[in-house]
mmCIF file with all atom_site columns, C-alpha atoms and ligand atoms in Angstrom:
data_model
loop_
_atom_site.group_PDB
_atom_site.id
_atom_site.type_symbol
_atom_site.label_atom_id
_atom_site.label_alt_id
_atom_site.label_comp_id
_atom_site.label_asym_id
_atom_site.label_entity_id
_atom_site.label_seq_id
_atom_site.pdbx_PDB_ins_code
_atom_site.Cartn_x
_atom_site.Cartn_y
_atom_site.Cartn_z
_atom_site.occupancy
_atom_site.B_iso_or_equiv
_atom_site.pdbx_formal_charge
_atom_site.auth_seq_id
_atom_site.auth_comp_id
_atom_site.auth_asym_id
_atom_site.auth_atom_id
_atom_site.pdbx_PDB_model_num
ATOM   1   C  CA  . UNK A 1 1   ? 0.000   0.000  0.000   1.00 0.00 ? 1394 UNK A CA  1
ATOM   2   C  CA  . UNK A 1 2   ? 2.746   2.339  0.951   1.00 0.00 ? 1395 UNK A CA  1
ATOM   3   C  CA  . UNK A 1 3   ? 4.675   1.567  -2.150  1.00 0.00 ? 1396 UNK A CA  1
ATOM   4   C  CA  . UNK A 1 4   ? 1.534   2.135  -4.150  1.00 0.00 ? 1397 UNK A CA  1
ATOM   5   C  CA  . UNK A 1 5   ? 1.197   5.573  -2.679  1.00 0.00 ? 1398 UNK A CA  1
ATOM   6   C  CA  . UNK A 1 6   ? 4.800   6.332  -3.295  1.00 0.00 ? 1399 UNK A CA  1
ATOM   7   C  CA  . UNK A 1 7   ? 4.650   5.238  -6.860  1.00 0.00 ? 1400 UNK A CA  1
ATOM   8   C  CA  . UNK A 1 8   ? 1.412   6.903  -7.838  1.00 0.00 ? 1401 UNK A CA  1
ATOM   9   C  CA  . UNK A 1 9   ? 2.198   10.598 -7.455  1.00 0.00 ? 1402 UNK A CA  1
ATOM   10  C  CA  . UNK A 1 10  ? 5.094   10.664 -9.927  1.00 0.00 ? 1403 UNK A CA  1
ATOM   11  C  CA  . UNK A 1 11  ? 2.974   8.798  -12.450 1.00 0.00 ? 1404 UNK A CA  1
ATOM   12  C  CA  . UNK A 1 12  ? 0.176   11.309 -12.053 1.00 0.00 ? 1405 UNK A CA  1
ATOM   13  C  CA  . UNK A 1 13  ? 2.643   14.121 -12.385 1.00 0.00 ? 1406 UNK A CA  1
ATOM   14  C  CA  . UNK A 1 14  ? 3.900   12.648 -15.593 1.00 0.00 ? 1407 UNK A CA  1
ATOM   15  C  CA  . UNK A 1 15  ? 0.414   12.217 -16.967 1.00 0.00 ? 1408 UNK A CA  1
ATOM   16  C  CA  . UNK A 1 16  ? -0.465  15.781 -15.988 1.00 0.00 ? 1409 UNK A CA  1
ATOM   17  C  CA  . UNK A 1 17  ? 2.685   17.144 -17.527 1.00 0.00 ? 1410 UNK A CA  1
ATOM   18  C  CA  . UNK A 1 18  ? 2.448   15.283 -20.853 1.00 0.00 ? 1411 UNK A CA  1
ATOM   19  C  CA  . UNK A 1 19  ? 2.873   18.458 -22.887 1.00 0.00 ? 1412 UNK A CA  1
ATOM   20  C  CA  . UNK A 1 20  ? 2.824   18.673 -26.644 1.00 0.00 ? 1413 UNK A CA  1
ATOM   21  C  CA  . UNK A 1 21  ? 6.450   18.635 -27.663 1.00 0.00 ? 1414 UNK A CA  1
ATOM   22  C  CA  . UNK A 1 22  ? 7.901   22.113 -27.431 1.00 0.00 ? 1415 UNK A CA  1
ATOM   23  C  CA  . UNK A 1 23  ? 8.394   23.788 -30.781 1.00 0.00 ? 1416 UNK A CA  1
ATOM   24  C  CA  . UNK A 1 24  ? 11.962  25.038 -30.634 1.00 0.00 ? 1417 UNK A CA  1
ATOM   25  C  CA  . UNK A 1 25  ? 11.583  26.602 -34.057 1.00 0.00 ? 1418 UNK A CA  1
ATOM   26  C  CA  . UNK A 1 26  ? 8.593   28.830 -33.300 1.00 0.00 ? 1419 UNK A CA  1
ATOM   27  C  CA  . UNK A 1 27  ? 11.002  31.800 -33.403 1.00 0.00 ? 1420 UNK A CA  1
ATOM   28  C  CA  . UNK A 1 28  ? 11.488  31.320 -37.147 1.00 0.00 ? 1421 UNK A CA  1
ATOM   29  C  CA  . UNK A 1 29  ? 9.139   33.601 -39.076 1.00 0.00 ? 1422 UNK A CA  1
ATOM   30  C  CA  . UNK A 1 30  ? 6.268   31.908 -40.848 1.00 0.00 ? 1423 UNK A CA  1
ATOM   31  C  CA  . UNK A 1 31  ? 6.768   30.878 -44.437 1.00 0.00 ? 1424 UNK A CA  1
ATOM   32  C  CA  . UNK A 1 32  ? 4.343   31.441 -47.292 1.00 0.00 ? 1425 UNK A CA  1
ATOM   33  C  CA  . UNK A 1 33  ? 2.850   27.949 -47.080 1.00 0.00 ? 1426 UNK A CA  1
ATOM   34  C  CA  . UNK A 1 34  ? 1.605   28.470 -43.522 1.00 0.00 ? 1427 UNK A CA  1
ATOM   35  C  CA  . UNK A 1 35  ? 0.246   31.936 -44.231 1.00 0.00 ? 1428 UNK A CA  1
ATOM   36  C  CA  . UNK A 1 36  ? -1.539  30.715 -47.309 1.00 0.00 ? 1429 UNK A CA  1
ATOM   37  C  CA  . UNK A 1 37  ? -3.007  27.662 -45.563 1.00 0.00 ? 1430 UNK A CA  1
ATOM   38  C  CA  . UNK A 1 38  ? -4.464  29.901 -42.839 1.00 0.00 ? 1431 UNK A CA  1
ATOM   39  C  CA  . UNK A 1 39  ? -5.915  32.278 -45.409 1.00 0.00 ? 1432 UNK A CA  1
ATOM   40  C  CA  . UNK A 1 40  ? -7.456  29.411 -47.387 1.00 0.00 ? 1433 UNK A CA  1
ATOM   41  C  CA  . UNK A 1 41  ? -9.045  28.047 -44.240 1.00 0.00 ? 1434 UNK A CA  1
ATOM   42  C  CA  . UNK A 1 42  ? -10.558 31.470 -43.521 1.00 0.00 ? 1435 UNK A CA  1
ATOM   43  C  CA  . UNK A 1 43  ? -11.570 32.166 -47.110 1.00 0.00 ? 1436 UNK A CA  1
ATOM   44  C  CA  . UNK A 1 44  ? -11.748 29.142 -49.417 1.00 0.00 ? 1437 UNK A CA  1
ATOM   45  C  CA  . UNK A 1 45  ? -12.623 31.352 -52.421 1.00 0.00 ? 1438 UNK A CA  1
ATOM   46  C  CA  . UNK A 1 46  ? -8.985  32.474 -52.407 1.00 0.00 ? 1439 UNK A CA  1
ATOM   47  C  CA  . UNK A 1 47  ? -8.181  29.183 -54.172 1.00 0.00 ? 1440 UNK A CA  1
ATOM   48  C  CA  . UNK A 1 48  ? -9.532  30.571 -57.469 1.00 0.00 ? 1441 UNK A CA  1
ATOM   49  C  CA  . UNK A 1 49  ? -6.867  33.276 -57.531 1.00 0.00 ? 1442 UNK A CA  1
ATOM   50  C  CA  . UNK A 1 50  ? -4.041  30.833 -56.998 1.00 0.00 ? 1443 UNK A CA  1
ATOM   51  C  CA  . UNK A 1 51  ? -4.509  28.997 -60.265 1.00 0.00 ? 1444 UNK A CA  1
ATOM   52  C  CA  . UNK A 1 52  ? -2.591  31.741 -62.061 1.00 0.00 ? 1445 UNK A CA  1
ATOM   53  C  CA  . UNK A 1 53  ? 1.125   32.282 -62.430 1.00 0.00 ? 1446 UNK A CA  1
ATOM   54  C  CA  . UNK A 1 54  ? 2.398   35.758 -61.480 1.00 0.00 ? 1447 UNK A CA  1
ATOM   55  C  CA  . UNK A 1 55  ? 5.708   37.324 -60.569 1.00 0.00 ? 1448 UNK A CA  1
ATOM   56  C  CA  . UNK A 1 56  ? 6.607   38.070 -56.949 1.00 0.00 ? 1449 UNK A CA  1
ATOM   57  C  CA  . UNK A 1 57  ? 6.344   41.801 -57.695 1.00 0.00 ? 1450 UNK A CA  1
ATOM   58  C  CA  . UNK A 1 58  ? 2.824   41.396 -59.068 1.00 0.00 ? 1451 UNK A CA  1
ATOM   59  C  CA  . UNK A 1 59  ? 1.770   39.349 -56.061 1.00 0.00 ? 1452 UNK A CA  1
ATOM   60  C  CA  . UNK A 1 60  ? 3.267   41.933 -53.722 1.00 0.00 ? 1453 UNK A CA  1
ATOM   61  C  CA  . UNK A 1 61  ? 1.402   44.757 -55.449 1.00 0.00 ? 1454 UNK A CA  1
ATOM   62  C  CA  . UNK A 1 62  ? -1.783  42.796 -55.056 1.00 0.00 ? 1455 UNK A CA  1
ATOM   63  C  CA  . UNK A 1 63  ? -1.198  41.812 -51.424 1.00 0.00 ? 1456 UNK A CA  1
ATOM   64  C  CA  . UNK A 1 64  ? -0.285  45.345 -50.332 1.00 0.00 ? 1457 UNK A CA  1
ATOM   65  C  CA  . UNK A 1 65  ? -2.951  46.947 -52.550 1.00 0.00 ? 1458 UNK A CA  1
ATOM   66  C  CA  . UNK A 1 66  ? -6.409  45.439 -52.712 1.00 0.00 ? 1459 UNK A CA  1
ATOM   67  C  CA  . UNK A 1 67  ? -5.240  42.493 -50.616 1.00 0.00 ? 1460 UNK A CA  1
ATOM   68  C  CA  . UNK A 1 68  ? -6.098  38.823 -50.892 1.00 0.00 ? 1461 UNK A CA  1
ATOM   69  C  CA  . UNK A 1 69  ? -9.285  37.321 -49.441 1.00 0.00 ? 1462 UNK A CA  1
ATOM   70  C  CA  . UNK A 1 70  ? -8.706  35.864 -45.987 1.00 0.00 ? 1463 UNK A CA  1
ATOM   71  C  CA  . UNK A 1 71  ? -5.442  37.734 -45.491 1.00 0.00 ? 1464 UNK A CA  1
ATOM   72  C  CA  . UNK A 1 72  ? -5.220  40.816 -43.366 1.00 0.00 ? 1465 UNK A CA  1
ATOM   73  C  CA  . UNK A 1 73  ? -2.681  42.512 -41.167 1.00 0.00 ? 1466 UNK A CA  1
ATOM   74  C  CA  . UNK A 1 74  ? 0.488   41.207 -42.804 1.00 0.00 ? 1467 UNK A CA  1
ATOM   75  C  CA  . UNK A 1 75  ? 3.572   43.253 -42.031 1.00 0.00 ? 1468 UNK A CA  1
ATOM   76  C  CA  . UNK A 1 76  ? 6.055   44.159 -44.807 1.00 0.00 ? 1469 UNK A CA  1
ATOM   77  C  CA  . UNK A 1 77  ? 8.202   41.094 -44.224 1.00 0.00 ? 1470 UNK A CA  1
ATOM   78  C  CA  . UNK A 1 78  ? 5.255   38.722 -44.266 1.00 0.00 ? 1471 UNK A CA  1
ATOM   79  C  CA  . UNK A 1 79  ? 3.860   40.321 -47.420 1.00 0.00 ? 1472 UNK A CA  1
ATOM   80  C  CA  . UNK A 1 80  ? 7.217   39.921 -49.157 1.00 0.00 ? 1473 UNK A CA  1
ATOM   81  C  CA  . UNK A 1 81  ? 7.607   36.321 -47.930 1.00 0.00 ? 1474 UNK A CA  1
ATOM   82  C  CA  . UNK A 1 82  ? 4.146   35.402 -49.161 1.00 0.00 ? 1475 UNK A CA  1
ATOM   83  C  CA  . UNK A 1 83  ? 4.625   37.154 -52.528 1.00 0.00 ? 1476 UNK A CA  1
ATOM   84  C  CA  . UNK A 1 84  ? 7.902   35.281 -53.092 1.00 0.00 ? 1477 UNK A CA  1
ATOM   85  C  CA  . UNK A 1 85  ? 6.247   31.996 -52.151 1.00 0.00 ? 1478 UNK A CA  1
ATOM   86  C  CA  . UNK A 1 86  ? 3.260   32.512 -54.433 1.00 0.00 ? 1479 UNK A CA  1
ATOM   87  C  CA  . UNK A 1 87  ? 5.569   33.257 -57.358 1.00 0.00 ? 1480 UNK A CA  1
ATOM   88  C  CA  . UNK A 1 88  ? 7.419   29.958 -56.842 1.00 0.00 ? 1481 UNK A CA  1
ATOM   89  C  CA  . UNK A 1 89  ? 4.434   27.843 -55.918 1.00 0.00 ? 1482 UNK A CA  1
ATOM   90  C  CA  . UNK A 1 90  ? 2.011   29.079 -58.584 1.00 0.00 ? 1483 UNK A CA  1
ATOM   91  C  CA  . UNK A 1 91  ? -0.024  28.104 -60.360 1.00 0.00 ? 1484 UNK A CA  1
ATOM   92  C  CA  . UNK A 1 92  ? -1.498  26.173 -57.447 1.00 0.00 ? 1485 UNK A CA  1
ATOM   93  C  CA  . UNK A 1 93  ? -4.056  23.684 -58.706 1.00 0.00 ? 1486 UNK A CA  1
ATOM   94  C  CA  . UNK A 1 94  ? -4.607  21.800 -55.461 1.00 0.00 ? 1487 UNK A CA  1
ATOM   95  C  CA  . UNK A 1 95  ? -4.827  24.124 -52.441 1.00 0.00 ? 1488 UNK A CA  1
ATOM   96  C  CA  . UNK A 1 96  ? -4.941  21.050 -50.189 1.00 0.00 ? 1489 UNK A CA  1
ATOM   97  C  CA  . UNK A 1 97  ? -1.391  20.136 -51.246 1.00 0.00 ? 1490 UNK A CA  1
ATOM   98  C  CA  . UNK A 1 98  ? 0.653   23.338 -50.959 1.00 0.00 ? 1491 UNK A CA  1
ATOM   99  C  CA  . UNK A 1 99  ? 4.332   22.916 -51.867 1.00 0.00 ? 1492 UNK A CA  1
ATOM   100 C  CA  . UNK A 1 100 ? 6.987   23.513 -49.180 1.00 0.00 ? 1493 UNK A CA  1
ATOM   101 C  CA  . UNK A 1 101 ? 8.105   27.080 -48.480 1.00 0.00 ? 1494 UNK A CA  1
ATOM   102 C  CA  . UNK A 1 102 ? 11.532  28.534 -47.676 1.00 0.00 ? 1495 UNK A CA  1
ATOM   103 C  CA  . UNK A 1 103 ? 11.077  27.963 -43.960 1.00 0.00 ? 1496 UNK A CA  1
ATOM   104 C  CA  . UNK A 1 104 ? 10.204  24.300 -44.546 1.00 0.00 ? 1497 UNK A CA  1
ATOM   105 C  CA  . UNK A 1 105 ? 13.308  23.901 -46.692 1.00 0.00 ? 1498 UNK A CA  1
ATOM   106 C  CA  . UNK A 1 106 ? 15.557  25.629 -44.176 1.00 0.00 ? 1499 UNK A CA  1
ATOM   107 C  CA  . UNK A 1 107 ? 14.367  23.281 -41.442 1.00 0.00 ? 1500 UNK A CA  1
ATOM   108 C  CA  . UNK A 1 108 ? 14.682  20.218 -43.669 1.00 0.00 ? 1501 UNK A CA  1
ATOM   109 C  CA  . UNK A 1 109 ? 17.940  20.943 -45.428 1.00 0.00 ? 1502 UNK A CA  1
ATOM   110 C  CA  . UNK A 1 110 ? 19.981  23.328 -43.304 1.00 0.00 ? 1503 UNK A CA  1
ATOM   111 C  CA  . UNK A 1 111 ? 20.451  21.673 -39.957 1.00 0.00 ? 1504 UNK A CA  1
ATOM   112 C  CA  . UNK A 1 112 ? 21.831  18.194 -40.499 1.00 0.00 ? 1505 UNK A CA  1
ATOM   113 C  CA  . UNK A 1 113 ? 25.483  19.345 -40.369 1.00 0.00 ? 1506 UNK A CA  1
ATOM   114 C  CA  . UNK A 1 114 ? 25.191  22.377 -38.057 1.00 0.00 ? 1507 UNK A CA  1
ATOM   115 C  CA  . UNK A 1 115 ? 22.411  23.919 -36.017 1.00 0.00 ? 1508 UNK A CA  1
ATOM   116 C  CA  . UNK A 1 116 ? 20.027  26.144 -37.904 1.00 0.00 ? 1509 UNK A CA  1
ATOM   117 C  CA  . UNK A 1 117 ? 21.249  29.063 -35.788 1.00 0.00 ? 1510 UNK A CA  1
ATOM   118 C  CA  . UNK A 1 118 ? 24.328  29.262 -38.036 1.00 0.00 ? 1511 UNK A CA  1
ATOM   119 C  CA  . UNK A 1 119 ? 21.939  30.046 -40.863 1.00 0.00 ? 1512 UNK A CA  1
ATOM   120 C  CA  . UNK A 1 120 ? 19.188  32.221 -39.447 1.00 0.00 ? 1513 UNK A CA  1
ATOM   121 C  CA  . UNK A 1 121 ? 21.427  34.629 -37.519 1.00 0.00 ? 1514 UNK A CA  1
ATOM   122 C  CA  . UNK A 1 122 ? 23.077  35.798 -40.764 1.00 0.00 ? 1515 UNK A CA  1
ATOM   123 C  CA  . UNK A 1 123 ? 21.696  38.833 -42.591 1.00 0.00 ? 1516 UNK A CA  1
ATOM   124 C  CA  . UNK A 1 124 ? 22.668  38.479 -46.243 1.00 0.00 ? 1517 UNK A CA  1
ATOM   125 C  CA  . UNK A 1 125 ? 21.731  39.567 -49.709 1.00 0.00 ? 1518 UNK A CA  1
ATOM   126 C  CA  . UNK A 1 126 ? 20.471  36.985 -52.141 1.00 0.00 ? 1519 UNK A CA  1
ATOM   127 C  CA  . UNK A 1 127 ? 23.769  36.590 -54.046 1.00 0.00 ? 1520 UNK A CA  1
ATOM   128 C  CA  . UNK A 1 128 ? 25.560  35.896 -50.778 1.00 0.00 ? 1521 UNK A CA  1
ATOM   129 C  CA  . UNK A 1 129 ? 23.045  33.191 -49.816 1.00 0.00 ? 1522 UNK A CA  1
ATOM   130 C  CA  . UNK A 1 130 ? 23.337  31.576 -53.219 1.00 0.00 ? 1523 UNK A CA  1
ATOM   131 C  CA  . UNK A 1 131 ? 27.113  31.806 -52.825 1.00 0.00 ? 1524 UNK A CA  1
ATOM   132 C  CA  . UNK A 1 132 ? 26.980  30.002 -49.467 1.00 0.00 ? 1525 UNK A CA  1
ATOM   133 C  CA  . UNK A 1 133 ? 24.897  27.258 -51.038 1.00 0.00 ? 1526 UNK A CA  1
ATOM   134 C  CA  . UNK A 1 134 ? 27.399  26.760 -53.843 1.00 0.00 ? 1527 UNK A CA  1
ATOM   135 C  CA  . UNK A 1 135 ? 30.424  26.434 -51.535 1.00 0.00 ? 1528 UNK A CA  1
ATOM   136 C  CA  . UNK A 1 136 ? 32.028  22.964 -51.570 1.00 0.00 ? 1529 UNK A CA  1
ATOM   137 C  CA  . UNK A 1 137 ? 30.497  22.349 -48.120 1.00 0.00 ? 1530 UNK A CA  1
ATOM   138 C  CA  . UNK A 1 138 ? 26.980  22.928 -49.487 1.00 0.00 ? 1531 UNK A CA  1
ATOM   139 C  CA  . UNK A 1 139 ? 26.959  22.135 -53.142 1.00 0.00 ? 1532 UNK A CA  1
ATOM   140 C  CA  . UNK A 1 140 ? 25.898  18.514 -52.542 1.00 0.00 ? 1533 UNK A CA  1
ATOM   141 C  CA  . UNK A 1 141 ? 22.758  19.443 -50.609 1.00 0.00 ? 1534 UNK A CA  1
ATOM   142 C  CA  . UNK A 1 142 ? 19.844  17.979 -52.541 1.00 0.00 ? 1535 UNK A CA  1
ATOM   143 C  CA  . UNK A 1 143 ? 18.045  21.133 -53.651 1.00 0.00 ? 1536 UNK A CA  1
ATOM   144 C  CA  . UNK A 1 144 ? 17.167  22.113 -57.194 1.00 0.00 ? 1537 UNK A CA  1
ATOM   145 C  CA  . UNK A 1 145 ? 18.181  25.503 -58.513 1.00 0.00 ? 1538 UNK A CA  1
ATOM   146 C  CA  . UNK A 1 146 ? 14.631  26.754 -58.088 1.00 0.00 ? 1539 UNK A CA  1
ATOM   147 C  CA  . UNK A 1 147 ? 14.582  25.499 -54.488 1.00 0.00 ? 1540 UNK A CA  1
ATOM   148 C  CA  . UNK A 1 148 ? 17.899  27.242 -53.728 1.00 0.00 ? 1541 UNK A CA  1
ATOM   149 C  CA  . UNK A 1 149 ? 16.426  30.388 -55.145 1.00 0.00 ? 1542 UNK A CA  1
ATOM   150 C  CA  . UNK A 1 150 ? 13.322  30.081 -53.009 1.00 0.00 ? 1543 UNK A CA  1
ATOM   151 C  CA  . UNK A 1 151 ? 15.301  29.240 -49.893 1.00 0.00 ? 1544 UNK A CA  1
ATOM   152 C  CA  . UNK A 1 152 ? 17.553  32.260 -50.494 1.00 0.00 ? 1545 UNK A CA  1
ATOM   153 C  CA  . UNK A 1 153 ? 14.551  34.550 -50.899 1.00 0.00 ? 1546 UNK A CA  1
ATOM   154 C  CA  . UNK A 1 154 ? 13.075  33.353 -47.604 1.00 0.00 ? 1547 UNK A CA  1
ATOM   155 C  CA  . UNK A 1 155 ? 16.404  33.962 -45.840 1.00 0.00 ? 1548 UNK A CA  1
ATOM   156 C  CA  . UNK A 1 156 ? 16.928  37.415 -47.399 1.00 0.00 ? 1549 UNK A CA  1
ATOM   157 C  CA  . UNK A 1 157 ? 13.651  38.552 -45.834 1.00 0.00 ? 1550 UNK A CA  1
ATOM   158 C  CA  . UNK A 1 158 ? 13.587  36.516 -42.635 1.00 0.00 ? 1551 UNK A CA  1
ATOM   159 C  CA  . UNK A 1 159 ? 17.134  35.703 -41.503 1.00 0.00 ? 1552 UNK A CA  1
ATOM   160 C  CA  . UNK A 1 160 ? 19.349  38.010 -39.452 1.00 0.00 ? 1553 UNK A CA  1
ATOM   161 C  CA  . UNK A 1 161 ? 17.511  36.983 -36.271 1.00 0.00 ? 1554 UNK A CA  1
ATOM   162 C  CA  . UNK A 1 162 ? 19.265  38.247 -33.116 1.00 0.00 ? 1555 UNK A CA  1
ATOM   163 C  CA  . UNK A 1 163 ? 20.774  35.469 -31.014 1.00 0.00 ? 1556 UNK A CA  1
ATOM   164 C  CA  . UNK A 1 164 ? 18.658  36.575 -27.992 1.00 0.00 ? 1557 UNK A CA  1
ATOM   165 C  CA  . UNK A 1 165 ? 15.518  35.650 -29.924 1.00 0.00 ? 1558 UNK A CA  1
ATOM   166 C  CA  . UNK A 1 166 ? 16.724  32.073 -30.349 1.00 0.00 ? 1559 UNK A CA  1
ATOM   167 C  CA  . UNK A 1 167 ? 15.929  29.428 -27.696 1.00 0.00 ? 1560 UNK A CA  1
ATOM   168 C  CA  . UNK A 1 168 ? 18.962  28.643 -25.495 1.00 0.00 ? 1561 UNK A CA  1
ATOM   169 C  CA  . UNK A 1 169 ? 18.821  25.002 -26.664 1.00 0.00 ? 1562 UNK A CA  1
ATOM   170 C  CA  . UNK A 1 170 ? 19.711  26.199 -30.148 1.00 0.00 ? 1563 UNK A CA  1
ATOM   171 C  CA  . UNK A 1 171 ? 22.462  28.578 -29.092 1.00 0.00 ? 1564 UNK A CA  1
ATOM   172 C  CA  . UNK A 1 172 ? 25.130  25.927 -28.503 1.00 0.00 ? 1565 UNK A CA  1
ATOM   173 C  CA  . UNK A 1 173 ? 28.301  27.436 -29.893 1.00 0.00 ? 1566 UNK A CA  1
ATOM   174 C  CA  . UNK A 1 174 ? 26.454  30.726 -30.393 1.00 0.00 ? 1567 UNK A CA  1
ATOM   175 C  CA  . UNK A 1 175 ? 25.868  31.721 -33.964 1.00 0.00 ? 1568 UNK A CA  1
ATOM   176 C  CA  . UNK A 1 176 ? 28.746  29.483 -34.931 1.00 0.00 ? 1569 UNK A CA  1
ATOM   177 C  CA  . UNK A 1 177 ? 29.228  25.777 -35.609 1.00 0.00 ? 1570 UNK A CA  1
HETATM 178 C  C1  . HEC B 2 .   ? 26.272  18.609 -45.780 1.00 0.00 ? 2554 HEC B C1  1
HETATM 179 C  C2  . HEC B 2 .   ? 26.441  19.346 -44.563 1.00 0.00 ? 2554 HEC B C2  1
HETATM 180 C  C3  . HEC B 2 .   ? 25.809  20.729 -44.519 1.00 0.00 ? 2554 HEC B C3  1
HETATM 181 C  C4  . HEC B 2 .   ? 24.494  21.066 -44.712 1.00 0.00 ? 2554 HEC B C4  1
HETATM 182 C  C5  . HEC B 2 .   ? 23.334  20.150 -45.034 1.00 0.00 ? 2554 HEC B C5  1
HETATM 183 C  C6  . HEC B 2 .   ? 24.409  22.508 -44.551 1.00 0.00 ? 2554 HEC B C6  1
HETATM 184 N  N1  . HEC B 2 .   ? 25.629  23.014 -44.214 1.00 0.00 ? 2554 HEC B N1  1
HETATM 185 FE FE1 . HEC B 2 .   ? 26.065  24.961 -43.853 1.00 0.00 ? 2554 HEC B FE1 1
HETATM 186 N  N2  . HEC B 2 .   ? 27.966  24.444 -43.352 1.00 0.00 ? 2554 HEC B N2  1
HETATM 187 C  C7  . HEC B 2 .   ? 28.516  23.198 -43.503 1.00 0.00 ? 2554 HEC B C7  1
HETATM 188 C  C8  . HEC B 2 .   ? 29.934  23.248 -43.158 1.00 0.00 ? 2554 HEC B C8  1
HETATM 189 C  C9  . HEC B 2 .   ? 30.891  22.062 -43.200 1.00 0.00 ? 2554 HEC B C9  1
HETATM 190 C  C10 . HEC B 2 .   ? 30.213  24.567 -42.790 1.00 0.00 ? 2554 HEC B C10 1
HETATM 191 C  C11 . HEC B 2 .   ? 31.569  25.143 -42.374 1.00 0.00 ? 2554 HEC B C11 1
HETATM 192 C  C12 . HEC B 2 .   ? 32.483  25.251 -43.579 1.00 0.00 ? 2554 HEC B C12 1
HETATM 193 C  C13 . HEC B 2 .   ? 32.076  26.350 -44.508 1.00 0.00 ? 2554 HEC B C13 1
HETATM 194 O  O1  . HEC B 2 .   ? 31.861  27.465 -44.065 1.00 0.00 ? 2554 HEC B O1  1
HETATM 195 O  O2  . HEC B 2 .   ? 31.996  26.083 -45.711 1.00 0.00 ? 2554 HEC B O2  1
HETATM 196 C  C14 . HEC B 2 .   ? 28.941  25.295 -42.929 1.00 0.00 ? 2554 HEC B C14 1
HETATM 197 C  C15 . HEC B 2 .   ? 28.767  26.651 -42.654 1.00 0.00 ? 2554 HEC B C15 1
HETATM 198 C  C16 . HEC B 2 .   ? 27.645  27.381 -42.944 1.00 0.00 ? 2554 HEC B C16 1
HETATM 199 C  C17 . HEC B 2 .   ? 27.533  28.824 -42.773 1.00 0.00 ? 2554 HEC B C17 1
HETATM 200 C  C18 . HEC B 2 .   ? 28.574  29.748 -42.168 1.00 0.00 ? 2554 HEC B C18 1
HETATM 201 C  C19 . HEC B 2 .   ? 29.715  29.936 -43.132 1.00 0.00 ? 2554 HEC B C19 1
HETATM 202 C  C20 . HEC B 2 .   ? 29.310  30.746 -44.318 1.00 0.00 ? 2554 HEC B C20 1
HETATM 203 O  O3  . HEC B 2 .   ? 29.436  30.267 -45.446 1.00 0.00 ? 2554 HEC B O3  1
HETATM 204 O  O4  . HEC B 2 .   ? 28.831  31.860 -44.136 1.00 0.00 ? 2554 HEC B O4  1
HETATM 205 C  C21 . HEC B 2 .   ? 26.306  29.178 -43.245 1.00 0.00 ? 2554 HEC B C21 1
HETATM 206 C  C22 . HEC B 2 .   ? 25.691  30.569 -43.275 1.00 0.00 ? 2554 HEC B C22 1
HETATM 207 C  C23 . HEC B 2 .   ? 25.640  27.968 -43.692 1.00 0.00 ? 2554 HEC B C23 1
HETATM 208 N  N3  . HEC B 2 .   ? 26.491  26.891 -43.481 1.00 0.00 ? 2554 HEC B N3  1
HETATM 209 C  C24 . HEC B 2 .   ? 24.385  27.930 -44.274 1.00 0.00 ? 2554 HEC B C24 1
HETATM 210 C  C25 . HEC B 2 .   ? 23.730  26.759 -44.641 1.00 0.00 ? 2554 HEC B C25 1
HETATM 211 C  C26 . HEC B 2 .   ? 22.438  26.706 -45.296 1.00 0.00 ? 2554 HEC B C26 1
HETATM 212 C  C27 . HEC B 2 .   ? 21.634  27.912 -45.767 1.00 0.00 ? 2554 HEC B C27 1
HETATM 213 C  C28 . HEC B 2 .   ? 22.107  25.401 -45.409 1.00 0.00 ? 2554 HEC B C28 1
HETATM 214 C  C29 . HEC B 2 .   ? 20.867  24.811 -46.053 1.00 0.00 ? 2554 HEC B C29 1
HETATM 215 C  C30 . HEC B 2 .   ? 20.696  25.112 -47.464 1.00 0.00 ? 2554 HEC B C30 1
HETATM 216 C  C31 . HEC B 2 .   ? 23.213  24.616 -44.852 1.00 0.00 ? 2554 HEC B C31 1
HETATM 217 N  N4  . HEC B 2 .   ? 24.163  25.482 -44.408 1.00 0.00 ? 2554 HEC B N4  1
HETATM 218 C  C32 . HEC B 2 .   ? 23.249  23.239 -44.778 1.00 0.00 ? 2554 HEC B C32 1
HETATM 219 C  C33 . HEC B 2 .   ? 27.855  22.062 -43.884 1.00 0.00 ? 2554 HEC B C33 1
HETATM 220 C  C34 . HEC B 2 .   ? 26.516  21.969 -44.189 1.00 0.00 ? 2554 HEC B C34 1
#
């Protein structure tokens, strides 16, 4: 009986604690896929507009001008990120199967050799990002040219995150590797 009592509380504690796994990457700004999925959920009619192919500049003009159904309150960085994504992803025929965005690719392809902190703390222009990806250390990463382009565009807008904004678990070695 005593043992039972002793054993039970920790078990209950565990059960009570059972949290959803912490998202260490919540600090990374949303990519276009997530923004678009939320907008489509709010306003399914948006799907009709996605079946066309437009440049990032045209999408940006539209997003910051008349706007897109279901999408409000985007800041400049989000608008740019979404416009870039739409240009790569379009035309989107199946809104239920949105292609990966630059954030998805960064998380999938840029942290198997070093922590992602090495990447997202750098503020760089597009040519510099493409240059990093063509270094001998990176040239073998399985990404098509179009994917490298998209990844670079996401990082141009969204990287340069201050180290203080990054969870301590991901600061090992600071912004280094
Ligand atoms: C196959 C292993 C590997 C993967 C995957 C990888 N890196 Fe690296 N990365 C390295 C190595 C090795 C270094 C250190 C040597 C160097 O700088 O070339 C490095 C260093 C870096 C640096 C700091 C040095 C510099 O060039 O400024 C950046 C930034 C970087 N990587 C970005 C990226 C990005 C973006 C991705 C995803 C597209 C990525 N890495 C994925 C191996 C990798």
